[in-house]
Amino acid sequence: MRMPCLALLALVEAIALREAAVASPVQHVLLQMPLLVLAGMVAAWSLTGRRAWAVPLLLTALTAFLFWMLPRNVDWALSPAGELAKYLSLPLLLGVPLRLSWPWLGPVLRGFLKANALSMLGVLGFLYIHAPVRLCNSYLVSAQQDLGFAFLYLGAALACLWAAPLLFGDLRRVLPPPPGRIGCGA
Amino acid sequence: MPARVLPSVLAAVCGGGILWQATDGAQAFTSEAARRLEVAMSPRPVPQVQLEDMAGAAVELRPQQGEVVLVEFIYTVCGDICQIAAADFAEVRDRLRARGVPARLISISFDPARDTPEQMAVYGDAHQADGGMWTVARPLPRDLPKLLELFDVTVIPDEWGGFQHNAAIHVINGAGRFEAVFDTDAVGTVLAHLQKAPS
């Protein structure tokens, strides 16, 4: 019962950020959208997907991810139809499939996806900071540059987070396992 | 084996298809590119709209007897892009006049509350828009949202009391259809477009 409540909370928070999403692309792309994805992931937390479905589910999640990475869809997400599509597709077509497929992915594929995420954040950050034109018509040039820097900071933070286990060993193996079920995240 | 691979192939094909659709065949990644493509594919009819020009007189937005109308959206106290765009617009005007192309150029203010005829005249003087071939005009406040929607122009207030907007040259052809969007500095492309289309 705890997970559906958490998912609901994340969803409510994402909806509560409507005004913030209009105000700034950083709040829209790096706060509201990830919260919607989180809502889907948390909702599916205790479900286990079948191994055979791991790759199709991952491809579904990647499609949804790339779709919402397009600047024109960030604009579209501010219109009523786009908003509805955002609220439905980010949890259901990105959060849930990602959560269901992740435990089945091998370490090489996980590393590949993480490395791609990092390079993508770097490229996007560079693009948003240096683009000579506005990529999203709904936002100011200065906000676009803020988003570019936010992408770079996020990329740096994720790189540190993901590199830590490689450098210092997996902390979960050192710490005593928590009582009950052990999560199978990254 | 094929039965195991099938769902993945299907997901990949569907995903690829969706992304192909969503970018108009990998041609438009931004909403600005998308609107230009959309307008070129299906020109939009421009309704009868009356504008008020620098002299306070009424101006038709739709072209009269076979002329083309070029439209720019501006606000007169704009400090940067509009000024450069206006210089480009003046060049378009001069070159169209030299070639004898029947055309009218209108700089439409999307800030009709501040841009009175007097204020628009100041802007016109600064850019040699004399109200002949090129005039500065404002819509009625109630027509403004309709116009911005028709031309897909997004106007957002900036930090200094001004606005940012997607600045471009919009072409209304002789048949009264909004058929093309160009960068404000793409003077050569605009001229080539007008000479190619016998409108």
PDB file of N, CA, C and O in Angstrom, chain A residues 52-53 55-57 59-60 62-63 66-67 70-73 75 134-143, chain B residues 7-8 11-12 15-16 18-19 22-24 28-32 34 152 154 156-159 164-166:
ATOM      1  N   ALA A  52      11.226 -11.924 -20.644  1.00  0.00           N
ATOM      2  CA  ALA A  52      11.052 -11.827 -22.096  1.00  0.00           C
ATOM      3  C   ALA A  52      10.615 -10.433 -22.520  1.00  0.00           C
ATOM      4  O   ALA A  52      10.838 -10.021 -23.654  1.00  0.00           O
ATOM      5  N   TRP A  53       9.981  -9.715 -21.582  1.00  0.00           N
ATOM      6  CA  TRP A  53       9.470  -8.389 -21.938  1.00  0.00           C
ATOM      7  C   TRP A  53      10.468  -7.272 -21.648  1.00  0.00           C
ATOM      8  O   TRP A  53      10.180  -6.102 -21.909  1.00  0.00           O
ATOM      9  N   VAL A  55      13.345  -6.257 -22.968  1.00  0.00           N
ATOM     10  CA  VAL A  55      13.838  -5.430 -24.078  1.00  0.00           C
ATOM     11  C   VAL A  55      12.723  -4.590 -24.715  1.00  0.00           C
ATOM     12  O   VAL A  55      12.895  -3.377 -24.899  1.00  0.00           O
ATOM     13  N   PRO A  56      11.560  -5.192 -25.026  1.00  0.00           N
ATOM     14  CA  PRO A  56      10.489  -4.331 -25.558  1.00  0.00           C
ATOM     15  C   PRO A  56      10.113  -3.208 -24.602  1.00  0.00           C
ATOM     16  O   PRO A  56       9.869  -2.071 -25.046  1.00  0.00           O
ATOM     17  N   LEU A  57      10.061  -3.506 -23.311  1.00  0.00           N
ATOM     18  CA  LEU A  57       9.709  -2.456 -22.342  1.00  0.00           C
ATOM     19  C   LEU A  57      10.771  -1.363 -22.321  1.00  0.00           C
ATOM     20  O   LEU A  57      10.457  -0.171 -22.263  1.00  0.00           O
ATOM     21  N   LEU A  59      12.686  -0.522 -24.785  1.00  0.00           N
ATOM     22  CA  LEU A  59      12.555   0.262 -26.022  1.00  0.00           C
ATOM     23  C   LEU A  59      11.387   1.236 -25.917  1.00  0.00           C
ATOM     24  O   LEU A  59      11.469   2.379 -26.386  1.00  0.00           O
ATOM     25  N   THR A  60      10.300   0.798 -25.272  1.00  0.00           N
ATOM     26  CA  THR A  60       9.161   1.699 -25.050  1.00  0.00           C
ATOM     27  C   THR A  60       9.598   2.900 -24.218  1.00  0.00           C
ATOM     28  O   THR A  60       9.297   4.055 -24.540  1.00  0.00           O
ATOM     29  N   LEU A  62      12.603   4.073 -23.837  1.00  0.00           N
ATOM     30  CA  LEU A  62      13.532   4.930 -24.583  1.00  0.00           C
ATOM     31  C   LEU A  62      12.780   5.813 -25.571  1.00  0.00           C
ATOM     32  O   LEU A  62      13.110   6.990 -25.754  1.00  0.00           O
ATOM     33  N   THR A  63      11.753   5.248 -26.213  1.00  0.00           N
ATOM     34  CA  THR A  63      10.956   6.045 -27.152  1.00  0.00           C
ATOM     35  C   THR A  63      10.315   7.233 -26.435  1.00  0.00           C
ATOM     36  O   THR A  63      10.399   8.381 -26.892  1.00  0.00           O
ATOM     37  N   LEU A  66      13.014   9.813 -25.518  1.00  0.00           N
ATOM     38  CA  LEU A  66      13.482  10.635 -26.646  1.00  0.00           C
ATOM     39  C   LEU A  66      12.392  11.594 -27.109  1.00  0.00           C
ATOM     40  O   LEU A  66      12.667  12.732 -27.475  1.00  0.00           O
ATOM     41  N   PHE A  67      11.136  11.125 -27.073  1.00  0.00           N
ATOM     42  CA  PHE A  67      10.019  11.968 -27.490  1.00  0.00           C
ATOM     43  C   PHE A  67       9.975  13.248 -26.657  1.00  0.00           C
ATOM     44  O   PHE A  67       9.862  14.352 -27.188  1.00  0.00           O
ATOM     45  N   LEU A  70      12.656  16.116 -27.164  1.00  0.00           N
ATOM     46  CA  LEU A  70      12.593  17.015 -28.318  1.00  0.00           C
ATOM     47  C   LEU A  70      12.121  18.392 -27.873  1.00  0.00           C
ATOM     48  O   LEU A  70      11.081  18.499 -27.217  1.00  0.00           O
ATOM     49  N   PRO A  71      12.852  19.444 -28.223  1.00  0.00           N
ATOM     50  CA  PRO A  71      12.428  20.787 -27.802  1.00  0.00           C
ATOM     51  C   PRO A  71      10.994  21.119 -28.217  1.00  0.00           C
ATOM     52  O   PRO A  71      10.258  21.756 -27.465  1.00  0.00           O
ATOM     53  N   ARG A  72      10.565  20.653 -29.394  1.00  0.00           N
ATOM     54  CA  ARG A  72       9.217  21.027 -29.840  1.00  0.00           C
ATOM     55  C   ARG A  72       8.156  20.397 -28.940  1.00  0.00           C
ATOM     56  O   ARG A  72       7.067  20.938 -28.778  1.00  0.00           O
ATOM     57  N   ASN A  73       8.476  19.244 -28.337  1.00  0.00           N
ATOM     58  CA  ASN A  73       7.500  18.619 -27.451  1.00  0.00           C
ATOM     59  C   ASN A  73       7.500  19.249 -26.072  1.00  0.00           C
ATOM     60  O   ASN A  73       6.498  19.183 -25.365  1.00  0.00           O
ATOM     61  N   ASP A  75       7.669  22.442 -25.804  1.00  0.00           N
ATOM     62  CA  ASP A  75       6.682  23.493 -26.089  1.00  0.00           C
ATOM     63  C   ASP A  75       5.267  22.931 -26.071  1.00  0.00           C
ATOM     64  O   ASP A  75       4.349  23.509 -25.489  1.00  0.00           O
ATOM     65  N   ARG A 134      16.286  30.446 -30.215  1.00  0.00           N
ATOM     66  CA  ARG A 134      15.539  29.829 -29.141  1.00  0.00           C
ATOM     67  C   ARG A 134      15.053  28.457 -29.583  1.00  0.00           C
ATOM     68  O   ARG A 134      14.496  28.316 -30.665  1.00  0.00           O
ATOM     69  N   LEU A 135      15.293  27.459 -28.757  1.00  0.00           N
ATOM     70  CA  LEU A 135      14.884  26.094 -29.109  1.00  0.00           C
ATOM     71  C   LEU A 135      13.439  25.857 -28.714  1.00  0.00           C
ATOM     72  O   LEU A 135      12.723  25.114 -29.353  1.00  0.00           O
ATOM     73  N   CYS A 136      13.010  26.500 -27.625  1.00  0.00           N
ATOM     74  CA  CYS A 136      11.615  26.436 -27.220  1.00  0.00           C
ATOM     75  C   CYS A 136      11.042  27.846 -27.318  1.00  0.00           C
ATOM     76  O   CYS A 136      11.561  28.759 -26.683  1.00  0.00           O
ATOM     77  N   ASN A 137       9.978  28.009 -28.099  1.00  0.00           N
ATOM     78  CA  ASN A 137       9.394  29.334 -28.254  1.00  0.00           C
ATOM     79  C   ASN A 137       8.754  29.833 -26.967  1.00  0.00           C
ATOM     80  O   ASN A 137       8.532  31.022 -26.812  1.00  0.00           O
ATOM     81  N   SER A 138       8.456  28.917 -26.054  1.00  0.00           N
ATOM     82  CA  SER A 138       7.728  29.322 -24.844  1.00  0.00           C
ATOM     83  C   SER A 138       8.633  29.884 -23.762  1.00  0.00           C
ATOM     84  O   SER A 138       8.153  30.320 -22.742  1.00  0.00           O
ATOM     85  N   TYR A 139       9.938  29.831 -23.959  1.00  0.00           N
ATOM     86  CA  TYR A 139      10.844  30.238 -22.887  1.00  0.00           C
ATOM     87  C   TYR A 139      11.857  31.278 -23.367  1.00  0.00           C
ATOM     88  O   TYR A 139      12.217  31.328 -24.540  1.00  0.00           O
ATOM     89  N   LEU A 140      12.330  32.080 -22.424  1.00  0.00           N
ATOM     90  CA  LEU A 140      13.305  33.118 -22.729  1.00  0.00           C
ATOM     91  C   LEU A 140      14.669  32.495 -23.029  1.00  0.00           C
ATOM     92  O   LEU A 140      14.964  31.385 -22.593  1.00  0.00           O
ATOM     93  N   VAL A 141      15.509  33.250 -23.765  1.00  0.00           N
ATOM     94  CA  VAL A 141      16.851  32.772 -24.080  1.00  0.00           C
ATOM     95  C   VAL A 141      17.639  32.518 -22.793  1.00  0.00           C
ATOM     96  O   VAL A 141      18.343  31.513 -22.664  1.00  0.00           O
ATOM     97  N   SER A 142      17.481  33.422 -21.805  1.00  0.00           N
ATOM     98  CA  SER A 142      18.242  33.261 -20.566  1.00  0.00           C
ATOM     99  C   SER A 142      17.828  31.980 -19.845  1.00  0.00           C
ATOM    100  O   SER A 142      18.659  31.269 -19.284  1.00  0.00           O
ATOM    101  N   ALA A 143      16.517  31.660 -19.908  1.00  0.00           N
ATOM    102  CA  ALA A 143      16.033  30.436 -19.271  1.00  0.00           C
ATOM    103  C   ALA A 143      16.575  29.211 -19.996  1.00  0.00           C
ATOM    104  O   ALA A 143      16.891  28.192 -19.385  1.00  0.00           O
TER     105      ALA A 143
ATOM    106  N   PRO B   7       8.622  -9.293 -30.194  1.00  0.00           N
ATOM    107  CA  PRO B   7       8.173  -8.113 -29.429  1.00  0.00           C
ATOM    108  C   PRO B   7       9.194  -6.974 -29.442  1.00  0.00           C
ATOM    109  O   PRO B   7       8.825  -5.797 -29.551  1.00  0.00           O
ATOM    110  N   SER B   8      10.479  -7.330 -29.368  1.00  0.00           N
ATOM    111  CA  SER B   8      11.512  -6.287 -29.383  1.00  0.00           C
ATOM    112  C   SER B   8      11.526  -5.557 -30.714  1.00  0.00           C
ATOM    113  O   SER B   8      11.609  -4.320 -30.776  1.00  0.00           O
ATOM    114  N   ALA B  11       8.539  -3.312 -30.883  1.00  0.00           N
ATOM    115  CA  ALA B  11       8.718  -2.118 -30.052  1.00  0.00           C
ATOM    116  C   ALA B  11       9.672  -1.135 -30.718  1.00  0.00           C
ATOM    117  O   ALA B  11       9.442   0.074 -30.710  1.00  0.00           O
ATOM    118  N   ALA B  12      10.752  -1.678 -31.316  1.00  0.00           N
ATOM    119  CA  ALA B  12      11.726  -0.806 -31.973  1.00  0.00           C
ATOM    120  C   ALA B  12      11.101  -0.099 -33.173  1.00  0.00           C
ATOM    121  O   ALA B  12      11.281   1.105 -33.371  1.00  0.00           O
ATOM    122  N   GLY B  15       8.546   2.464 -31.915  1.00  0.00           N
ATOM    123  CA  GLY B  15       9.249   3.600 -31.337  1.00  0.00           C
ATOM    124  C   GLY B  15       9.869   4.477 -32.416  1.00  0.00           C
ATOM    125  O   GLY B  15       9.719   5.704 -32.410  1.00  0.00           O
ATOM    126  N   GLY B  16      10.542   3.834 -33.362  1.00  0.00           N
ATOM    127  CA  GLY B  16      11.152   4.581 -34.466  1.00  0.00           C
ATOM    128  C   GLY B  16      10.098   5.346 -35.256  1.00  0.00           C
ATOM    129  O   GLY B  16      10.271   6.512 -35.597  1.00  0.00           O
ATOM    130  N   ILE B  18       7.144   6.371 -34.227  1.00  0.00           N
ATOM    131  CA  ILE B  18       6.602   7.490 -33.435  1.00  0.00           C
ATOM    132  C   ILE B  18       7.563   8.673 -33.473  1.00  0.00           C
ATOM    133  O   ILE B  18       7.160   9.823 -33.701  1.00  0.00           O
ATOM    134  N   LEU B  19       8.864   8.381 -33.294  1.00  0.00           N
ATOM    135  CA  LEU B  19       9.832   9.489 -33.293  1.00  0.00           C
ATOM    136  C   LEU B  19       9.943  10.115 -34.678  1.00  0.00           C
ATOM    137  O   LEU B  19      10.114  11.330 -34.816  1.00  0.00           O
ATOM    138  N   ALA B  22       6.991  12.280 -34.944  1.00  0.00           N
ATOM    139  CA  ALA B  22       7.064  13.412 -34.022  1.00  0.00           C
ATOM    140  C   ALA B  22       8.054  14.477 -34.489  1.00  0.00           C
ATOM    141  O   ALA B  22       8.005  15.610 -34.026  1.00  0.00           O
ATOM    142  N   THR B  23       8.961  14.111 -35.398  1.00  0.00           N
ATOM    143  CA  THR B  23       9.918  15.100 -35.896  1.00  0.00           C
ATOM    144  C   THR B  23       9.670  15.417 -37.365  1.00  0.00           C
ATOM    145  O   THR B  23      10.530  15.978 -38.040  1.00  0.00           O
ATOM    146  N   ASP B  24       8.469  15.056 -37.877  1.00  0.00           N
ATOM    147  CA  ASP B  24       8.168  15.249 -39.291  1.00  0.00           C
ATOM    148  C   ASP B  24       9.263  14.651 -40.164  1.00  0.00           C
ATOM    149  O   ASP B  24       9.789  15.314 -41.068  1.00  0.00           O
ATOM    150  N   ALA B  28      12.093  18.362 -38.194  1.00  0.00           N
ATOM    151  CA  ALA B  28      11.755  19.469 -37.292  1.00  0.00           C
ATOM    152  C   ALA B  28      11.884  19.025 -35.842  1.00  0.00           C
ATOM    153  O   ALA B  28      11.076  18.238 -35.358  1.00  0.00           O
ATOM    154  N   PHE B  29      12.909  19.511 -35.154  1.00  0.00           N
ATOM    155  CA  PHE B  29      13.111  19.161 -33.750  1.00  0.00           C
ATOM    156  C   PHE B  29      12.618  20.268 -32.823  1.00  0.00           C
ATOM    157  O   PHE B  29      12.467  20.063 -31.635  1.00  0.00           O
ATOM    158  N   THR B  30      12.403  21.457 -33.375  1.00  0.00           N
ATOM    159  CA  THR B  30      11.905  22.558 -32.544  1.00  0.00           C
ATOM    160  C   THR B  30      10.536  22.990 -33.070  1.00  0.00           C
ATOM    161  O   THR B  30      10.185  22.712 -34.226  1.00  0.00           O
ATOM    162  N   SER B  31       9.765  23.660 -32.213  1.00  0.00           N
ATOM    163  CA  SER B  31       8.431  24.072 -32.648  1.00  0.00           C
ATOM    164  C   SER B  31       8.513  25.124 -33.746  1.00  0.00           C
ATOM    165  O   SER B  31       7.620  25.232 -34.580  1.00  0.00           O
ATOM    166  N   GLU B  32       9.605  25.913 -33.766  1.00  0.00           N
ATOM    167  CA  GLU B  32       9.763  26.905 -34.828  1.00  0.00           C
ATOM    168  C   GLU B  32       9.925  26.205 -36.174  1.00  0.00           C
ATOM    169  O   GLU B  32       9.278  26.562 -37.165  1.00  0.00           O
ATOM    170  N   ALA B  34       8.926  23.247 -36.878  1.00  0.00           N
ATOM    171  CA  ALA B  34       7.677  22.542 -37.159  1.00  0.00           C
ATOM    172  C   ALA B  34       6.648  23.470 -37.782  1.00  0.00           C
ATOM    173  O   ALA B  34       5.960  23.111 -38.729  1.00  0.00           O
ATOM    174  N   ASP B 152       1.217  31.563 -35.453  1.00  0.00           N
ATOM    175  CA  ASP B 152       2.007  30.767 -34.505  1.00  0.00           C
ATOM    176  C   ASP B 152       3.146  31.578 -33.894  1.00  0.00           C
ATOM    177  O   ASP B 152       4.290  31.124 -33.829  1.00  0.00           O
ATOM    178  N   THR B 154       4.682  33.196 -30.627  1.00  0.00           N
ATOM    179  CA  THR B 154       4.625  33.125 -29.166  1.00  0.00           C
ATOM    180  C   THR B 154       5.317  34.351 -28.593  1.00  0.00           C
ATOM    181  O   THR B 154       6.477  34.599 -28.908  1.00  0.00           O
ATOM    182  N   ILE B 156       6.427  36.248 -25.128  1.00  0.00           N
ATOM    183  CA  ILE B 156       6.523  36.122 -23.675  1.00  0.00           C
ATOM    184  C   ILE B 156       7.274  37.316 -23.101  1.00  0.00           C
ATOM    185  O   ILE B 156       8.259  37.776 -23.683  1.00  0.00           O
ATOM    186  N   PRO B 157       6.791  37.845 -21.966  1.00  0.00           N
ATOM    187  CA  PRO B 157       7.448  39.000 -21.350  1.00  0.00           C
ATOM    188  C   PRO B 157       8.852  38.628 -20.874  1.00  0.00           C
ATOM    189  O   PRO B 157       9.059  37.514 -20.382  1.00  0.00           O
ATOM    190  N   ASP B 158       9.820  39.522 -21.059  1.00  0.00           N
ATOM    191  CA  ASP B 158      11.172  39.233 -20.577  1.00  0.00           C
ATOM    192  C   ASP B 158      11.434  39.946 -19.255  1.00  0.00           C
ATOM    193  O   ASP B 158      10.532  40.564 -18.669  1.00  0.00           O
ATOM    194  N   GLU B 159      12.678  39.888 -18.789  1.00  0.00           N
ATOM    195  CA  GLU B 159      12.977  40.412 -17.453  1.00  0.00           C
ATOM    196  C   GLU B 159      13.040  41.933 -17.393  1.00  0.00           C
ATOM    197  O   GLU B 159      13.109  42.506 -16.330  1.00  0.00           O
ATOM    198  N   GLN B 164      10.046  38.701 -25.569  1.00  0.00           N
ATOM    199  CA  GLN B 164      10.758  37.872 -26.535  1.00  0.00           C
ATOM    200  C   GLN B 164       9.712  37.158 -27.366  1.00  0.00           C
ATOM    201  O   GLN B 164       8.655  36.782 -26.884  1.00  0.00           O
ATOM    202  N   HIS B 165      10.025  37.003 -28.655  1.00  0.00           N
ATOM    203  CA  HIS B 165       9.048  36.381 -29.560  1.00  0.00           C
ATOM    204  C   HIS B 165       9.816  35.740 -30.700  1.00  0.00           C
ATOM    205  O   HIS B 165      10.966  36.087 -30.948  1.00  0.00           O
ATOM    206  N   ASN B 166       9.176  34.790 -31.392  1.00  0.00           N
ATOM    207  CA  ASN B 166       9.855  34.211 -32.539  1.00  0.00           C
ATOM    208  C   ASN B 166       9.755  35.170 -33.719  1.00  0.00           C
ATOM    209  O   ASN B 166       8.723  35.269 -34.364  1.00  0.00           O
TER     210      ASN B 166
END
